[in-house]
Tab-separated table of C-alpha atoms in Angstrom:
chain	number	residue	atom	x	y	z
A	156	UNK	CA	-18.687	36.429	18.683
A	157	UNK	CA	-18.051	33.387	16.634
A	158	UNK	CA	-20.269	30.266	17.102
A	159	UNK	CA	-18.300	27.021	17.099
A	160	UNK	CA	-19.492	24.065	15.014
A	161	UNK	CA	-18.324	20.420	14.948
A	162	UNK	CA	-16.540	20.269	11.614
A	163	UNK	CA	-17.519	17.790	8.853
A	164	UNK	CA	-16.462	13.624	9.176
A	165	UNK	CA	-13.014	13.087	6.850
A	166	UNK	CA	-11.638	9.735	5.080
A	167	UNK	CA	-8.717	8.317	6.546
A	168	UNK	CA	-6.385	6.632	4.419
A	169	UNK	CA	-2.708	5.641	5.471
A	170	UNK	CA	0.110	5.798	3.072
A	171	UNK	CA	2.410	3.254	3.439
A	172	UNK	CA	6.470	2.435	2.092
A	173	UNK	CA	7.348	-1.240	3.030
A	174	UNK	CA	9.712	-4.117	2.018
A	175	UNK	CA	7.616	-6.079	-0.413
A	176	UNK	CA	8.020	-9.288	1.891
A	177	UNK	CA	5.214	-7.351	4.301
A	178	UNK	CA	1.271	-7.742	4.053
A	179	UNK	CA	0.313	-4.285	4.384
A	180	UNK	CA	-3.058	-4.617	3.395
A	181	UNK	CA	-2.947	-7.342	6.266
A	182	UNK	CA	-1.659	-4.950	8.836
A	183	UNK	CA	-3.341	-2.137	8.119
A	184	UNK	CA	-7.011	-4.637	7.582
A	185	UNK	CA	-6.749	-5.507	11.459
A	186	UNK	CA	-7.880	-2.032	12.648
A	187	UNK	CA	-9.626	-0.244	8.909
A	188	UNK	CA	-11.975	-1.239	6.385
A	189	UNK	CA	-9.585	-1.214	3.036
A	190	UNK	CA	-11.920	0.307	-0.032
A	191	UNK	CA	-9.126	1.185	-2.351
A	192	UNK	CA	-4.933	0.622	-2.746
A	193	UNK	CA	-3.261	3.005	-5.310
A	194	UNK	CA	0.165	2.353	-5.994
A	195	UNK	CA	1.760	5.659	-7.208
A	196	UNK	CA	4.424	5.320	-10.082
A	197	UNK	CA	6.006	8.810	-8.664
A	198	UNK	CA	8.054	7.722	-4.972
A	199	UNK	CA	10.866	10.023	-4.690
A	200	UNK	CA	11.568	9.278	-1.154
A	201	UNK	CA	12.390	5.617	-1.471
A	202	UNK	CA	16.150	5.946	-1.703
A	203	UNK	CA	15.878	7.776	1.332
A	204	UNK	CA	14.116	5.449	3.683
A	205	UNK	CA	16.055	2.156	1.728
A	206	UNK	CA	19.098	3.856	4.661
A	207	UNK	CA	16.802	2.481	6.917
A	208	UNK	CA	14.482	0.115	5.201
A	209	UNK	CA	17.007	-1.290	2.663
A	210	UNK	CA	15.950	-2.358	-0.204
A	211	UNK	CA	12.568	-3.319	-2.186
A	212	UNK	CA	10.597	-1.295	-1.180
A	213	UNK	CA	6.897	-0.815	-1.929
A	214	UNK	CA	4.596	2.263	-1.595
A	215	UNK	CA	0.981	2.386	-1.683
A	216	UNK	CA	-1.719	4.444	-0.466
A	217	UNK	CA	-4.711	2.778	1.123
A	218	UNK	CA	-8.217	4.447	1.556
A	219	UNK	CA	-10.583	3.515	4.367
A	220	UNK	CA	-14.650	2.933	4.288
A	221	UNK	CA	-14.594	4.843	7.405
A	222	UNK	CA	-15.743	8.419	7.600
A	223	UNK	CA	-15.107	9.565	10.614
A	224	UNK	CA	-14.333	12.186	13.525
A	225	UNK	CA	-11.335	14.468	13.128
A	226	UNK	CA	-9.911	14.106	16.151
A	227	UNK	CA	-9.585	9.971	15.667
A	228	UNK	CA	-6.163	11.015	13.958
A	229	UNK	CA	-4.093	11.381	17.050
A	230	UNK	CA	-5.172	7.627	17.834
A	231	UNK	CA	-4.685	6.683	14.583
A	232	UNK	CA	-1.133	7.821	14.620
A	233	UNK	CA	0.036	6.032	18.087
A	234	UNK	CA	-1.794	2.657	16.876
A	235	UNK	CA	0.525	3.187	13.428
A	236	UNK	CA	3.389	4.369	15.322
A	237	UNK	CA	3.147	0.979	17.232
A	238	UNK	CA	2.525	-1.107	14.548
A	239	UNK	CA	6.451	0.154	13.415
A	240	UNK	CA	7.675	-0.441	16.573
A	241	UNK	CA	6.233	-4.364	16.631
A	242	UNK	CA	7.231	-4.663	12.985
A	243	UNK	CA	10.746	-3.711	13.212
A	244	UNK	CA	13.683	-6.225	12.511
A	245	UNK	CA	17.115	-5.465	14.868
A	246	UNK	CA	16.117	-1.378	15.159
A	247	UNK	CA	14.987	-1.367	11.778
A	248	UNK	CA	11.498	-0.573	10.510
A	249	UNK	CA	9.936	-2.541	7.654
A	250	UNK	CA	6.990	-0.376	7.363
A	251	UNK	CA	6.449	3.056	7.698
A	252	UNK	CA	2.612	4.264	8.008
A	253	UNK	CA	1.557	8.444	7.427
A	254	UNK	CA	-2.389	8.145	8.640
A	255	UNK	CA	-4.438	11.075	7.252
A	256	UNK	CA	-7.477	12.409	6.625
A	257	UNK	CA	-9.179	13.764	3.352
A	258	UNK	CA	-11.797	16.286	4.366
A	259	UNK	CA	-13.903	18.492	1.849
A	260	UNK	CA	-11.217	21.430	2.463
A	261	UNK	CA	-8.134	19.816	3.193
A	262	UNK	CA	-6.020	16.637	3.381
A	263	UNK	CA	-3.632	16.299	6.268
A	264	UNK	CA	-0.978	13.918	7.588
A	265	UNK	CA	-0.171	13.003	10.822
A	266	UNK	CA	3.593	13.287	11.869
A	267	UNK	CA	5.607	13.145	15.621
A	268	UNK	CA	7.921	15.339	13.807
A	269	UNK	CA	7.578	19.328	14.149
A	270	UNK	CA	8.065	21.866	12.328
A	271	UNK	CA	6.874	25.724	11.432
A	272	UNK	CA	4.174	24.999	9.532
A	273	UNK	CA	3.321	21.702	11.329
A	274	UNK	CA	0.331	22.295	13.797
A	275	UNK	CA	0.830	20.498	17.373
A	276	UNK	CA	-2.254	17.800	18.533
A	277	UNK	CA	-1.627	15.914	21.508
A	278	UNK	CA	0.353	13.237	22.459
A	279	UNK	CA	3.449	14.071	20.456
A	280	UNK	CA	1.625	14.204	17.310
A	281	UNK	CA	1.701	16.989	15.041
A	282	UNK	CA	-1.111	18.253	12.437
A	283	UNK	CA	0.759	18.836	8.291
A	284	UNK	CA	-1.214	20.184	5.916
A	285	UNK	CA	-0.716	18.650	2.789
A	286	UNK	CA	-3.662	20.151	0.603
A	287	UNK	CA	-6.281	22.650	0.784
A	288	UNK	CA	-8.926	22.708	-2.023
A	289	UNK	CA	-10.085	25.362	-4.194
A	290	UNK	CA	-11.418	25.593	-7.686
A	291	UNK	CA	-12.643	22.116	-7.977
A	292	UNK	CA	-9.274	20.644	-6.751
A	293	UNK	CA	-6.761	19.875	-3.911
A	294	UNK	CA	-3.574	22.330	-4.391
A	295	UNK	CA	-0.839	21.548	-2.781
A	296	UNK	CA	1.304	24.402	-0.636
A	297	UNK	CA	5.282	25.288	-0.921
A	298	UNK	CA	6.102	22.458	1.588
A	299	UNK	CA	3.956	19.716	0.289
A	300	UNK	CA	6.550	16.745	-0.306
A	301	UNK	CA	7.176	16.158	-4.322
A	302	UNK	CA	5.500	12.875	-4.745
A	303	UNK	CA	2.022	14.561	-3.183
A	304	UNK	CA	2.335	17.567	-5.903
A	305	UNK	CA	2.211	14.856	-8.720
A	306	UNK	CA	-1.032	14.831	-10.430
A	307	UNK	CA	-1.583	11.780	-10.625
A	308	UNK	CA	-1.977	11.409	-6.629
A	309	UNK	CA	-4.382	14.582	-6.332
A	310	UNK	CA	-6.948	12.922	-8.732
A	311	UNK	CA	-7.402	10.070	-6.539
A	312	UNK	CA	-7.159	11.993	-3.679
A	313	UNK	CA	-9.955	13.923	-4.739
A	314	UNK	CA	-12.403	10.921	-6.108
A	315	UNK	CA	-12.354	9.988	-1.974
A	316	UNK	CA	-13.080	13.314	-0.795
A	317	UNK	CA	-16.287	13.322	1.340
């Protein structure tokens, strides 16, 4: 018989694409403890949101002080989820927020979208692994989106691992 443990405290961070009129760092500062913004040059995805978002946009990735309990993510992703919703101009987000966690052996997103290889949480939000580590490094899996299987976002990903 297996003995169940509490696993390890993660990182949160939220990753954020936004028109560049938006304070982010604002928003997201009301509920987190900002340590760190990277702004990736790599952001493949942009022309698709700018359908929705238009124009300008803006990604960066912001990393929290707080080290924390897994299961905080579902929160995290209904307080995000509103913060859209309150944001929003005519229908229209102008920010869109991916909380997730770095832990020692993985980094995950949260999503309300499912999927096969998307594990189901509570409250309409869904579990996506994005990395696991091995060999000194986060490796990212055959569904990983592009701009998270640039190199230049798993090195900082893995200077905030706990």
């Amino acid at each position: 018989m297996s003995q169940l443990n509490r696993p390890t405290d993660v990182r949160y961070f939220c990753s954020c694409l936004y028109k560049e009129s938006i304070d982010a760092s604002g928003v997201l500062g009301q509920k987190f403890q900002i340590i760190e913004a990277f702004e990736p040059s790599f952001n493949p995805l942009s022309e698709y949101y700018s359908k929705e978002m238009g124009t300008d946009l803006k990604r960066t990735i912001f990393f929290f002080d707080e080290v924390s309990r897994r299961e905080n993510l579902v929160g995290y992703k209904l307080w995000a989820d509103q913060i859209e919703r309150e944001t929003s101009v005519e229908g229209r987000r102008t920010i869109n927020i991916d909380v997730g966690y770095i832990a020692k052996e993985q980094v995950l997103l949260a999503t309300g979208k499912p999927y096969s290889h998307r594990i189901y949480l509570s409250d309409g939000v869904f579990a996506e692994l994005v990395y696991t580590y091995s060999d000194k490094t986060f490796k990212s899996l055959s569904w990983t989106y592009p701009d998270y299987q640039a190199e230049e976002k798993i090195s900082v990903f893995k200077r905030f691992r706990p």
